[in-house]
Amino acid sequence: MADRPDGAGETGHNKPALSLHVPEPRYRPGDTVDFSHLNIPEAGAQARPDETCDPKDMGALAYDLVRVLGEDNKAHGPWNPNLDAETLRTMLGHMAMVRAFDERMFRGQRQGKTSFYMKCTGEEATSVAASMALASDDMVFPSYRQQGILIARGYPIVDMINQIYSNKADKLKGRQLPIMYSSREHSFFSISGNLATQLPQATGWAMASAIKGDSRIAATWVGEGSTAEGDFHSACTFATVYNAPVIFNVINNQWAISSFSGFAGAERTTFAARALGYGLAGLRVDGNDALAVYAAQRWAANRARANAGPTLIEYFTYRAEGHSTSDDPSGYRSAQEREEWPLGDPIMRLKNHLVAIGEWDEDRQQAMDLEAAEKVKAATKEAEKNGILGHGMHHPFHTMFEDVFEELPWHLKEQAEQATRERQIKWPQGGGPKT
Amino acid sequence: MSTDIETKNASQAAEAGERRINMIEAINDALDTMLGRDPDVIVMGEDVGYFGGVFRCTAGLQEKHGKTRVFDTPISECGIIGVAVGMGAYGLRPVPEIQFADYIYPGLDQLISEAARLRYRSATDYIAPLTVRSPFGGGIFGGQTHSQSPEAIFTHVSGLKTVIPSTPYDAKGLLISCIEDNDPVIFFEPKRIYNGPFSGYYDKPVEPWKKHKDSVVPEGYYKIPLGKARHVTEGEQLTVLTYGTMVHVAEAVCREKGVEADILDLRTLVPLDIEAIEASVEKTGRCLIVHEATRTSGFGAELSALVTERCFYHLEAPVERVTGFDTPYPHSLEWAYFPGPVRIGDAIDKILKD
């Protein structure tokens, strides 16, 4: 190069040395947490543009934080969805059920009833309130922490547990990791372990709906860490190019397993702001404010239904628990973070709101929590009759070879016969492996 | 459906005075036929719309069937295939095009982890009935990024079907089967033979398809079932297992050498016509496998293993493989890479020597 004669790059040059920035979270184990750097605006202070507006005219909302529930537990501002008390109580009930379910399944994993579980503690609103803002036949393409959608859509809890136990009643025939549900009946797409793959798929589904002149839209969820995947960018491009009726929900829960959001680029801009470069509508929303979540999702759904285009919503929230039962967050983050999270707990905030408007009280809350725990307990007992993981009560083993293709080809037939022979040798009395 | 046409062979059709077309026209015809028959069929990919594709396989389809049935896409293989998976889950039958097979890698995760496993992982809740069309293979001075034959990557994946035609008649009938199939299919189009059945001599003119018996392509709908090989020639001296461009090269070499070979055009690698392979090798006792893809872990290795496992006591000579070399496809030296007449001829001599 002209400015670098031979040897100049080796030693003694007079240019400043370049340095690489490796992001580091603010707090590690043992650190005292201080979230005062976060800009938490007043509830109700954010403008609510028309649902058909040009994304260029709402750019500020990609950096702001849409909030409805204030410190006074009242709903404020133009994003207040003005839901009736019955709907709010239903929402609270679903969120309480999700938490009760998570608690029980986490314990079930620790008791050896299954291999794996993932809680969504602190993020319940981002699935429950969002799905309540959609039509029941809108297609959802969830990630792995949206159990709240199934609960809100009335999927039987016992079927969720059957799937988690991979038992003989598991509708997925024991093929998927626990929590990777699928239900066509509930317009709930099969969950993949490969991250962000559901985003182009949701876009394709939405495009198909538009091609066929349908009225159903698609919504998809992804963690903020997975926005670094190529699939996210492919999906944003396709969605904007074809004006697909799709909603991208980015759950910014601050942590991608043990990597903080900085490794997905959070130090430079918001995740909602990713929308701007694509010409998508972008909203940044308080993810622990169930009313704001509902309002944003409803806004985006109306926009999509009006053929006004796709929306990317960042729900700013906090993963109060570990990534999964295989993860120990005490190894990488301050234990204080959870307690100090300035946006509170989504269930408590909604509960306090209902109390503040005179539609709820502590007794009813306690009764509701108890009822949720009892329901989950009863469902667990019911599911256990169908077996728990590793205790032999699973789908007939030949189902292993089914559904790879629509019809069984010769090579899978041969392999199934081989497996049958092996099984007869290993377990001549029938049955299967016991652990 | 249309079983009368399905069973009719090309020479019968020729006698009936039907039209002769090349492979590009046959593929276009298959897409046109299916777009006309099934409102859920969608054709999409880079440049496939207004312009009709870089190889013209989709020419005129947008004009005839409309912009929401045949359309251009962003340059995003991950997006093209991922979107097609979602469309399939909705209930459409997308036929995405990847402009060159060499470019399919950014879309591999969507094919391998998503499309191929969707039926299984959702216990048939959802399926991905997409047909990914992609021109593949070399011999067109395409350099290392326009010449690869990546079929072995796909045959290794549970839940994917891999289909490769070698004639216009087959291209249309197989493609229609792929589009109607409820499993995801990768349909590789050997671009060296789009315009004529290349015999392996780069310095000789390629005869146009219209002089070939298998260029007679009936109008309208007909299907060639997946999983059935085609007997190119019948012979007693050796079996040649091959597909795509190499069908014609192998056929030309055998003809020139006066070898009476049982040449099987496999047509679909998954599902594979194992019965036809076994019957042929048991008859001839000798087996040559010819493909253009690189050698190590290529599909020829699988074929060789199958023949050895299943026909060992019928074999009178070791199974031989003629393949591309384990190098990238070199631009200026592509004819040194290409498994042409000399390499195939040597292998035949070796097999017949014992």
mmCIF file of N, CA and C in Angstrom, chain A residues 139 141 171-173 175-176 180 182-198 200-205 207-209 211-212 214 216 230-231 234-235 237-238 241-242 399-407 409-411 414, chain B residues 39-40 42 44 68-69 71-74 76-87 89-92 109-110 113-127 157-161 181-184 270-274 278 306 310:
data_model
loop_
_atom_site.group_PDB
_atom_site.id
_atom_site.type_symbol
_atom_site.label_atom_id
_atom_site.label_comp_id
_atom_site.label_asym_id
_atom_site.label_seq_id
_atom_site.Cartn_x
_atom_site.Cartn_y
_atom_site.Cartn_z
ATOM 1 N N MET A 139 -51.518 -16.711 13.096
ATOM 2 C CA MET A 139 -50.505 -17.755 13.252
ATOM 3 C C MET A 139 -49.325 -17.217 14.055
ATOM 4 N N PHE A 141 -45.426 -17.878 15.497
ATOM 5 C CA PHE A 141 -44.173 -18.609 15.324
ATOM 6 C C PHE A 141 -43.286 -18.260 16.529
ATOM 7 N N LYS A 171 -48.072 -35.413 22.216
ATOM 8 C CA LYS A 171 -48.566 -35.277 20.841
ATOM 9 C C LYS A 171 -47.419 -35.226 19.838
ATOM 10 N N LEU A 172 -46.227 -34.919 20.290
ATOM 11 C CA LEU A 172 -45.076 -34.869 19.384
ATOM 12 C C LEU A 172 -44.273 -36.176 19.427
ATOM 13 N N LYS A 173 -44.867 -37.204 20.018
ATOM 14 C CA LYS A 173 -44.317 -38.568 19.990
ATOM 15 C C LYS A 173 -42.899 -38.650 20.566
ATOM 16 N N ARG A 175 -40.387 -36.656 20.286
ATOM 17 C CA ARG A 175 -39.309 -36.330 19.345
ATOM 18 C C ARG A 175 -38.617 -35.015 19.653
ATOM 19 N N GLN A 176 -39.295 -34.150 20.370
ATOM 20 C CA GLN A 176 -38.766 -32.796 20.570
ATOM 21 C C GLN A 176 -38.277 -32.630 22.002
ATOM 22 N N MET A 180 -40.656 -27.553 23.469
ATOM 23 C CA MET A 180 -40.713 -27.219 22.035
ATOM 24 C C MET A 180 -42.037 -27.730 21.469
ATOM 25 N N SER A 182 -45.910 -27.814 19.691
ATOM 26 C CA SER A 182 -46.467 -27.513 18.376
ATOM 27 C C SER A 182 -47.953 -27.795 18.458
ATOM 28 N N SER A 183 -48.766 -26.913 17.919
ATOM 29 C CA SER A 183 -50.203 -27.205 17.860
ATOM 30 C C SER A 183 -50.850 -26.470 16.706
ATOM 31 N N ARG A 184 -51.110 -27.222 15.662
ATOM 32 C CA ARG A 184 -51.771 -26.635 14.499
ATOM 33 C C ARG A 184 -53.158 -26.118 14.880
ATOM 34 N N GLU A 185 -53.808 -26.896 15.734
ATOM 35 C CA GLU A 185 -55.154 -26.528 16.174
ATOM 36 C C GLU A 185 -55.169 -25.149 16.835
ATOM 37 N N HIS A 186 -54.092 -24.793 17.477
ATOM 38 C CA HIS A 186 -54.001 -23.505 18.162
ATOM 39 C C HIS A 186 -53.178 -22.490 17.374
ATOM 40 N N SER A 187 -52.974 -22.755 16.088
ATOM 41 C CA SER A 187 -52.195 -21.867 15.213
ATOM 42 C C SER A 187 -50.856 -21.512 15.859
ATOM 43 N N PHE A 188 -50.227 -22.535 16.399
ATOM 44 C CA PHE A 188 -48.957 -22.378 17.122
ATOM 45 C C PHE A 188 -47.925 -23.226 16.388
ATOM 46 N N PHE A 189 -46.937 -22.571 15.782
ATOM 47 C CA PHE A 189 -45.983 -23.297 14.933
ATOM 48 C C PHE A 189 -45.012 -24.111 15.783
ATOM 49 N N SER A 190 -44.534 -25.176 15.189
ATOM 50 C CA SER A 190 -43.544 -26.052 15.818
ATOM 51 C C SER A 190 -42.255 -25.273 16.144
ATOM 52 N N ILE A 191 -41.811 -25.388 17.389
ATOM 53 C CA ILE A 191 -40.644 -24.607 17.830
ATOM 54 C C ILE A 191 -39.346 -25.305 17.421
ATOM 55 N N SER A 192 -38.406 -24.519 16.951
ATOM 56 C CA SER A 192 -37.103 -25.054 16.549
ATOM 57 C C SER A 192 -36.049 -24.690 17.583
ATOM 58 N N GLY A 193 -35.083 -25.560 17.728
ATOM 59 C CA GLY A 193 -33.944 -25.245 18.592
ATOM 60 C C GLY A 193 -32.918 -24.368 17.903
ATOM 61 N N ASN A 194 -32.974 -24.299 16.588
ATOM 62 C CA ASN A 194 -32.068 -23.420 15.850
ATOM 63 C C ASN A 194 -32.674 -22.018 15.841
ATOM 64 N N LEU A 195 -31.895 -21.062 16.262
ATOM 65 C CA LEU A 195 -32.487 -19.765 16.601
ATOM 66 C C LEU A 195 -32.802 -18.904 15.392
ATOM 67 N N ALA A 196 -33.907 -18.199 15.498
ATOM 68 C CA ALA A 196 -34.362 -17.193 14.528
ATOM 69 C C ALA A 196 -34.850 -17.796 13.215
ATOM 70 N N THR A 197 -34.820 -19.113 13.086
ATOM 71 C CA THR A 197 -35.300 -19.723 11.839
ATOM 72 C C THR A 197 -36.790 -19.450 11.640
ATOM 73 N N GLN A 198 -37.501 -19.198 12.743
ATOM 74 C CA GLN A 198 -38.951 -18.977 12.631
ATOM 75 C C GLN A 198 -39.278 -17.622 12.018
ATOM 76 N N PRO A 200 -38.023 -15.942 9.081
ATOM 77 C CA PRO A 200 -38.381 -16.043 7.657
ATOM 78 C C PRO A 200 -39.624 -16.907 7.447
ATOM 79 N N GLN A 201 -39.794 -17.919 8.294
ATOM 80 C CA GLN A 201 -40.959 -18.798 8.132
ATOM 81 C C GLN A 201 -42.252 -18.036 8.419
ATOM 82 N N ALA A 202 -42.249 -17.237 9.463
ATOM 83 C CA ALA A 202 -43.432 -16.419 9.771
ATOM 84 C C ALA A 202 -43.708 -15.444 8.627
ATOM 85 N N THR A 203 -42.630 -14.902 8.084
ATOM 86 C CA THR A 203 -42.782 -13.966 6.964
ATOM 87 C C THR A 203 -43.386 -14.682 5.763
ATOM 88 N N GLY A 204 -42.906 -15.889 5.502
ATOM 89 C CA GLY A 204 -43.442 -16.673 4.383
ATOM 90 C C GLY A 204 -44.906 -17.028 4.596
ATOM 91 N N TRP A 205 -45.239 -17.368 5.831
ATOM 92 C CA TRP A 205 -46.640 -17.690 6.144
ATOM 93 C C TRP A 205 -47.510 -16.449 5.913
ATOM 94 N N MET A 207 -46.829 -13.927 3.964
ATOM 95 C CA MET A 207 -46.894 -13.672 2.515
ATOM 96 C C MET A 207 -47.922 -14.598 1.859
ATOM 97 N N ALA A 208 -47.932 -15.856 2.298
ATOM 98 C CA ALA A 208 -48.891 -16.809 1.736
ATOM 99 C C ALA A 208 -50.317 -16.357 2.039
ATOM 100 N N SER A 209 -50.526 -15.888 3.257
ATOM 101 C CA SER A 209 -51.855 -15.410 3.646
ATOM 102 C C SER A 209 -52.283 -14.249 2.744
ATOM 103 N N ILE A 211 -51.051 -13.650 -0.315
ATOM 104 C CA ILE A 211 -51.206 -14.165 -1.687
ATOM 105 C C ILE A 211 -52.605 -14.754 -1.865
ATOM 106 N N LYS A 212 -53.089 -15.427 -0.810
ATOM 107 C CA LYS A 212 -54.389 -16.092 -0.910
ATOM 108 C C LYS A 212 -55.555 -15.165 -0.557
ATOM 109 N N ASP A 214 -56.289 -14.018 2.315
ATOM 110 C CA ASP A 214 -56.767 -14.378 3.651
ATOM 111 C C ASP A 214 -56.808 -13.111 4.525
ATOM 112 N N ARG A 216 -55.854 -13.526 7.950
ATOM 113 C CA ARG A 216 -55.029 -13.876 9.110
ATOM 114 C C ARG A 216 -53.614 -13.330 8.955
ATOM 115 N N GLY A 230 -28.449 -14.489 10.738
ATOM 116 C CA GLY A 230 -28.783 -14.049 9.388
ATOM 117 C C GLY A 230 -30.275 -14.134 9.104
ATOM 118 N N ASP A 231 -30.933 -15.106 9.700
ATOM 119 C CA ASP A 231 -32.370 -15.283 9.459
ATOM 120 C C ASP A 231 -33.164 -14.027 9.826
ATOM 121 N N SER A 234 -32.692 -11.604 6.963
ATOM 122 C CA SER A 234 -33.434 -12.086 5.791
ATOM 123 C C SER A 234 -34.919 -11.813 5.968
ATOM 124 N N ALA A 235 -35.414 -12.098 7.163
ATOM 125 C CA ALA A 235 -36.849 -11.927 7.414
ATOM 126 C C ALA A 235 -37.242 -10.454 7.322
ATOM 127 N N THR A 237 -35.822 -8.171 5.573
ATOM 128 C CA THR A 237 -35.782 -7.767 4.161
ATOM 129 C C THR A 237 -37.018 -8.254 3.419
ATOM 130 N N PHE A 238 -37.333 -9.536 3.575
ATOM 131 C CA PHE A 238 -38.512 -10.065 2.876
ATOM 132 C C PHE A 238 -39.784 -9.357 3.355
ATOM 133 N N VAL A 241 -39.903 -5.877 1.823
ATOM 134 C CA VAL A 241 -40.012 -5.908 0.356
ATOM 135 C C VAL A 241 -41.451 -6.197 -0.080
ATOM 136 N N TYR A 242 -42.057 -7.195 0.557
ATOM 137 C CA TYR A 242 -43.399 -7.615 0.125
ATOM 138 C C TYR A 242 -44.509 -7.040 1.014
ATOM 139 N N THR A 399 -42.494 -45.723 16.079
ATOM 140 C CA THR A 399 -42.851 -44.371 15.629
ATOM 141 C C THR A 399 -41.598 -43.553 15.325
ATOM 142 N N MET A 400 -40.452 -44.011 15.842
ATOM 143 C CA MET A 400 -39.181 -43.330 15.557
ATOM 144 C C MET A 400 -38.939 -43.202 14.051
ATOM 145 N N PHE A 401 -39.421 -44.197 13.301
ATOM 146 C CA PHE A 401 -39.129 -44.200 11.867
ATOM 147 C C PHE A 401 -40.227 -43.535 11.039
ATOM 148 N N GLU A 402 -41.318 -43.208 11.695
ATOM 149 C CA GLU A 402 -42.449 -42.610 10.976
ATOM 150 C C GLU A 402 -42.262 -41.108 10.827
ATOM 151 N N ASP A 403 -42.886 -40.576 9.801
ATOM 152 C CA ASP A 403 -42.952 -39.115 9.577
ATOM 153 C C ASP A 403 -41.625 -38.477 9.165
ATOM 154 N N VAL A 404 -40.581 -39.300 8.944
ATOM 155 C CA VAL A 404 -39.379 -38.713 8.338
ATOM 156 C C VAL A 404 -39.765 -38.266 6.925
ATOM 157 N N PHE A 405 -40.479 -39.177 6.246
ATOM 158 C CA PHE A 405 -41.113 -38.874 4.963
ATOM 159 C C PHE A 405 -42.602 -39.215 5.095
ATOM 160 N N GLU A 406 -43.370 -38.776 4.130
ATOM 161 C CA GLU A 406 -44.804 -39.112 4.179
ATOM 162 C C GLU A 406 -44.983 -40.625 4.116
ATOM 163 N N GLU A 407 -44.199 -41.285 3.271
ATOM 164 C CA GLU A 407 -44.240 -42.744 3.195
ATOM 165 C C GLU A 407 -42.887 -43.306 3.606
ATOM 166 N N PRO A 409 -39.714 -45.142 3.173
ATOM 167 C CA PRO A 409 -38.926 -45.706 2.073
ATOM 168 C C PRO A 409 -38.189 -46.978 2.503
ATOM 169 N N TRP A 410 -37.650 -47.693 1.520
ATOM 170 C CA TRP A 410 -37.082 -49.016 1.810
ATOM 171 C C TRP A 410 -35.972 -48.960 2.857
ATOM 172 N N HIS A 411 -35.147 -47.913 2.799
ATOM 173 C CA HIS A 411 -34.010 -47.930 3.731
ATOM 174 C C HIS A 411 -34.472 -47.742 5.167
ATOM 175 N N GLU A 414 -35.945 -51.064 6.346
ATOM 176 C CA GLU A 414 -34.891 -52.003 6.755
ATOM 177 C C GLU A 414 -34.339 -51.639 8.130
ATOM 178 N N PRO B 39 -53.689 -23.751 -7.818
ATOM 179 C CA PRO B 39 -53.527 -22.347 -7.426
ATOM 180 C C PRO B 39 -52.594 -22.155 -6.234
ATOM 181 N N ASP B 40 -52.204 -23.238 -5.567
ATOM 182 C CA ASP B 40 -51.304 -23.120 -4.425
ATOM 183 C C ASP B 40 -49.830 -23.192 -4.824
ATOM 184 N N ILE B 42 -46.444 -21.803 -6.156
ATOM 185 C CA ILE B 42 -45.803 -20.489 -6.210
ATOM 186 C C ILE B 42 -44.375 -20.675 -6.723
ATOM 187 N N MET B 44 -40.731 -18.788 -7.098
ATOM 188 C CA MET B 44 -40.025 -17.594 -6.633
ATOM 189 C C MET B 44 -38.519 -17.823 -6.618
ATOM 190 N N THR B 68 -48.127 -12.394 -8.174
ATOM 191 C CA THR B 68 -48.100 -12.998 -6.835
ATOM 192 C C THR B 68 -47.937 -14.518 -6.902
ATOM 193 N N ARG B 69 -47.897 -15.062 -8.103
ATOM 194 C CA ARG B 69 -47.641 -16.501 -8.254
ATOM 195 C C ARG B 69 -46.205 -16.764 -8.690
ATOM 196 N N PHE B 71 -42.565 -14.634 -8.752
ATOM 197 C CA PHE B 71 -41.953 -13.333 -8.429
ATOM 198 C C PHE B 71 -40.482 -13.436 -8.056
ATOM 199 N N ASP B 72 -39.809 -12.298 -8.257
ATOM 200 C CA ASP B 72 -38.400 -12.162 -7.869
ATOM 201 C C ASP B 72 -38.287 -12.082 -6.348
ATOM 202 N N THR B 73 -37.115 -12.470 -5.857
ATOM 203 C CA THR B 73 -36.864 -12.373 -4.412
ATOM 204 C C THR B 73 -35.579 -11.607 -4.158
ATOM 205 N N PRO B 74 -35.390 -11.152 -2.923
ATOM 206 C CA PRO B 74 -34.081 -10.611 -2.549
ATOM 207 C C PRO B 74 -32.999 -11.690 -2.700
ATOM 208 N N SER B 76 -31.106 -13.675 -1.033
ATOM 209 C CA SER B 76 -31.017 -14.191 0.329
ATOM 210 C C SER B 76 -31.498 -15.632 0.312
ATOM 211 N N GLU B 77 -30.563 -16.548 0.178
ATOM 212 C CA GLU B 77 -30.949 -17.961 0.074
ATOM 213 C C GLU B 77 -31.621 -18.427 1.357
ATOM 214 N N CYS B 78 -31.124 -17.929 2.495
ATOM 215 C CA CYS B 78 -31.759 -18.242 3.784
ATOM 216 C C CYS B 78 -33.199 -17.753 3.778
ATOM 217 N N GLY B 79 -33.393 -16.549 3.262
ATOM 218 C CA GLY B 79 -34.741 -15.993 3.202
ATOM 219 C C GLY B 79 -35.623 -16.752 2.227
ATOM 220 N N ILE B 80 -35.087 -17.068 1.064
ATOM 221 C CA ILE B 80 -35.884 -17.749 0.036
ATOM 222 C C ILE B 80 -36.406 -19.085 0.566
ATOM 223 N N ILE B 81 -35.519 -19.853 1.162
ATOM 224 C CA ILE B 81 -35.931 -21.178 1.619
ATOM 225 C C ILE B 81 -36.757 -21.069 2.898
ATOM 226 N N GLY B 82 -36.373 -20.163 3.805
ATOM 227 C CA GLY B 82 -37.139 -19.982 5.040
ATOM 228 C C GLY B 82 -38.560 -19.516 4.765
ATOM 229 N N VAL B 83 -38.695 -18.587 3.865
ATOM 230 C CA VAL B 83 -40.015 -18.093 3.476
ATOM 231 C C VAL B 83 -40.829 -19.226 2.841
ATOM 232 N N ALA B 84 -40.173 -20.035 2.038
ATOM 233 C CA ALA B 84 -40.863 -21.162 1.398
ATOM 234 C C ALA B 84 -41.347 -22.172 2.437
ATOM 235 N N VAL B 85 -40.579 -22.360 3.505
ATOM 236 C CA VAL B 85 -41.016 -23.264 4.576
ATOM 237 C C VAL B 85 -42.314 -22.728 5.198
ATOM 238 N N GLY B 86 -42.337 -21.418 5.455
ATOM 239 C CA GLY B 86 -43.547 -20.810 6.023
ATOM 240 C C GLY B 86 -44.727 -20.897 5.074
ATOM 241 N N MET B 87 -44.466 -20.708 3.791
ATOM 242 C CA MET B 87 -45.540 -20.827 2.799
ATOM 243 C C MET B 87 -46.071 -22.259 2.754
ATOM 244 N N ALA B 89 -46.029 -24.364 5.232
ATOM 245 C CA ALA B 89 -46.800 -24.583 6.457
ATOM 246 C C ALA B 89 -48.194 -23.984 6.318
ATOM 247 N N TYR B 90 -48.300 -22.910 5.552
ATOM 248 C CA TYR B 90 -49.616 -22.290 5.322
ATOM 249 C C TYR B 90 -50.498 -23.199 4.461
ATOM 250 N N GLY B 91 -49.865 -23.910 3.528
ATOM 251 C CA GLY B 91 -50.646 -24.765 2.637
ATOM 252 C C GLY B 91 -50.333 -24.560 1.169
ATOM 253 N N LEU B 92 -49.346 -23.696 0.891
ATOM 254 C CA LEU B 92 -48.946 -23.517 -0.507
ATOM 255 C C LEU B 92 -47.927 -24.594 -0.897
ATOM 256 N N ASP B 109 -29.400 -24.231 6.533
ATOM 257 C CA ASP B 109 -30.030 -24.464 7.829
ATOM 258 C C ASP B 109 -31.537 -24.574 7.670
ATOM 259 N N GLN B 110 -32.096 -23.707 6.828
ATOM 260 C CA GLN B 110 -33.542 -23.750 6.616
ATOM 261 C C GLN B 110 -33.951 -25.047 5.919
ATOM 262 N N SER B 113 -32.309 -28.207 8.801
ATOM 263 C CA SER B 113 -32.842 -28.231 10.169
ATOM 264 C C SER B 113 -34.330 -27.945 10.213
ATOM 265 N N GLU B 114 -34.841 -27.293 9.194
ATOM 266 C CA GLU B 114 -36.237 -26.864 9.250
ATOM 267 C C GLU B 114 -37.115 -27.662 8.277
ATOM 268 N N ALA B 115 -36.927 -27.436 6.977
ATOM 269 C CA ALA B 115 -37.801 -28.095 5.996
ATOM 270 C C ALA B 115 -37.773 -29.618 6.169
ATOM 271 N N ALA B 116 -36.582 -30.171 6.269
ATOM 272 C CA ALA B 116 -36.452 -31.629 6.277
ATOM 273 C C ALA B 116 -37.020 -32.252 7.544
ATOM 274 N N ARG B 117 -37.090 -31.491 8.620
ATOM 275 C CA ARG B 117 -37.508 -32.084 9.891
ATOM 276 C C ARG B 117 -38.889 -31.657 10.355
ATOM 277 N N LEU B 118 -39.511 -30.764 9.607
ATOM 278 C CA LEU B 118 -40.759 -30.180 10.105
ATOM 279 C C LEU B 118 -41.846 -31.231 10.326
ATOM 280 N N ARG B 119 -42.020 -32.126 9.357
ATOM 281 C CA ARG B 119 -43.043 -33.167 9.491
ATOM 282 C C ARG B 119 -42.768 -34.015 10.733
ATOM 283 N N TYR B 120 -41.512 -34.387 10.905
ATOM 284 C CA TYR B 120 -41.133 -35.292 11.998
ATOM 285 C C TYR B 120 -41.284 -34.600 13.345
ATOM 286 N N ARG B 121 -40.696 -33.408 13.455
ATOM 287 C CA ARG B 121 -40.654 -32.784 14.775
ATOM 288 C C ARG B 121 -42.036 -32.325 15.229
ATOM 289 N N SER B 122 -42.927 -32.025 14.263
ATOM 290 C CA SER B 122 -44.268 -31.580 14.641
ATOM 291 C C SER B 122 -45.254 -32.745 14.614
ATOM 292 N N ALA B 123 -44.759 -33.954 14.401
ATOM 293 C CA ALA B 123 -45.616 -35.145 14.321
ATOM 294 C C ALA B 123 -46.763 -34.918 13.335
ATOM 295 N N THR B 124 -46.439 -34.404 12.195
ATOM 296 C CA THR B 124 -47.315 -34.148 11.034
ATOM 297 C C THR B 124 -48.266 -32.964 11.222
ATOM 298 N N ASP B 125 -48.087 -32.191 12.294
ATOM 299 C CA ASP B 125 -48.842 -30.941 12.438
ATOM 300 C C ASP B 125 -48.595 -30.041 11.221
ATOM 301 N N TYR B 126 -47.340 -29.973 10.832
ATOM 302 C CA TYR B 126 -46.942 -29.092 9.734
ATOM 303 C C TYR B 126 -46.033 -29.859 8.773
ATOM 304 N N ILE B 127 -46.137 -29.516 7.495
ATOM 305 C CA ILE B 127 -45.221 -30.091 6.510
ATOM 306 C C ILE B 127 -44.617 -28.967 5.675
ATOM 307 N N VAL B 157 -29.176 -35.978 4.542
ATOM 308 C CA VAL B 157 -30.156 -35.377 5.458
ATOM 309 C C VAL B 157 -31.443 -36.205 5.511
ATOM 310 N N SER B 158 -31.823 -36.622 6.711
ATOM 311 C CA SER B 158 -33.087 -37.344 6.865
ATOM 312 C C SER B 158 -34.246 -36.407 6.562
ATOM 313 N N GLY B 159 -35.135 -36.846 5.693
ATOM 314 C CA GLY B 159 -36.344 -36.061 5.433
ATOM 315 C C GLY B 159 -36.317 -35.240 4.164
ATOM 316 N N LEU B 160 -35.198 -35.254 3.457
ATOM 317 C CA LEU B 160 -35.113 -34.535 2.176
ATOM 318 C C LEU B 160 -35.072 -35.546 1.039
ATOM 319 N N LYS B 161 -35.695 -35.211 -0.069
ATOM 320 C CA LYS B 161 -35.568 -36.031 -1.272
ATOM 321 C C LYS B 161 -34.667 -35.307 -2.266
ATOM 322 N N ASP B 181 -45.305 -33.696 -4.433
ATOM 323 C CA ASP B 181 -44.856 -34.483 -3.290
ATOM 324 C C ASP B 181 -45.041 -33.671 -2.001
ATOM 325 N N ASN B 182 -45.422 -34.346 -0.938
ATOM 326 C CA ASN B 182 -45.639 -33.643 0.333
ATOM 327 C C ASN B 182 -44.386 -33.533 1.188
ATOM 328 N N ASP B 183 -43.261 -33.995 0.660
ATOM 329 C CA ASP B 183 -41.988 -33.847 1.369
ATOM 330 C C ASP B 183 -41.139 -32.798 0.663
ATOM 331 N N PRO B 184 -40.208 -32.173 1.388
ATOM 332 C CA PRO B 184 -39.314 -31.225 0.716
ATOM 333 C C PRO B 184 -38.363 -31.941 -0.240
ATOM 334 N N VAL B 270 -32.489 -39.967 -3.367
ATOM 335 C CA VAL B 270 -33.347 -40.300 -2.219
ATOM 336 C C VAL B 270 -34.766 -39.955 -2.625
ATOM 337 N N PRO B 271 -35.675 -40.928 -2.686
ATOM 338 C CA PRO B 271 -35.470 -42.359 -2.442
ATOM 339 C C PRO B 271 -34.753 -43.009 -3.625
ATOM 340 N N LEU B 272 -33.956 -44.013 -3.314
ATOM 341 C CA LEU B 272 -33.113 -44.669 -4.302
ATOM 342 C C LEU B 272 -33.783 -45.964 -4.785
ATOM 343 N N ASP B 273 -33.627 -46.256 -6.050
ATOM 344 C CA ASP B 273 -34.222 -47.475 -6.609
ATOM 345 C C ASP B 273 -33.257 -48.640 -6.391
ATOM 346 N N ILE B 274 -33.261 -49.160 -5.186
ATOM 347 C CA ILE B 274 -32.295 -50.206 -4.834
ATOM 348 C C ILE B 274 -32.585 -51.498 -5.598
ATOM 349 N N GLU B 278 -29.765 -53.587 -7.616
ATOM 350 C CA GLU B 278 -29.436 -54.976 -7.277
ATOM 351 C C GLU B 278 -29.641 -55.893 -8.488
ATOM 352 N N LEU B 306 -23.418 -49.756 -0.844
ATOM 353 C CA LEU B 306 -24.667 -50.520 -1.007
ATOM 354 C C LEU B 306 -24.460 -51.722 -1.914
ATOM 355 N N ARG B 310 -24.781 -55.564 -0.666
ATOM 356 C CA ARG B 310 -25.970 -56.316 -1.102
ATOM 357 C C ARG B 310 -25.694 -57.263 -2.277
#
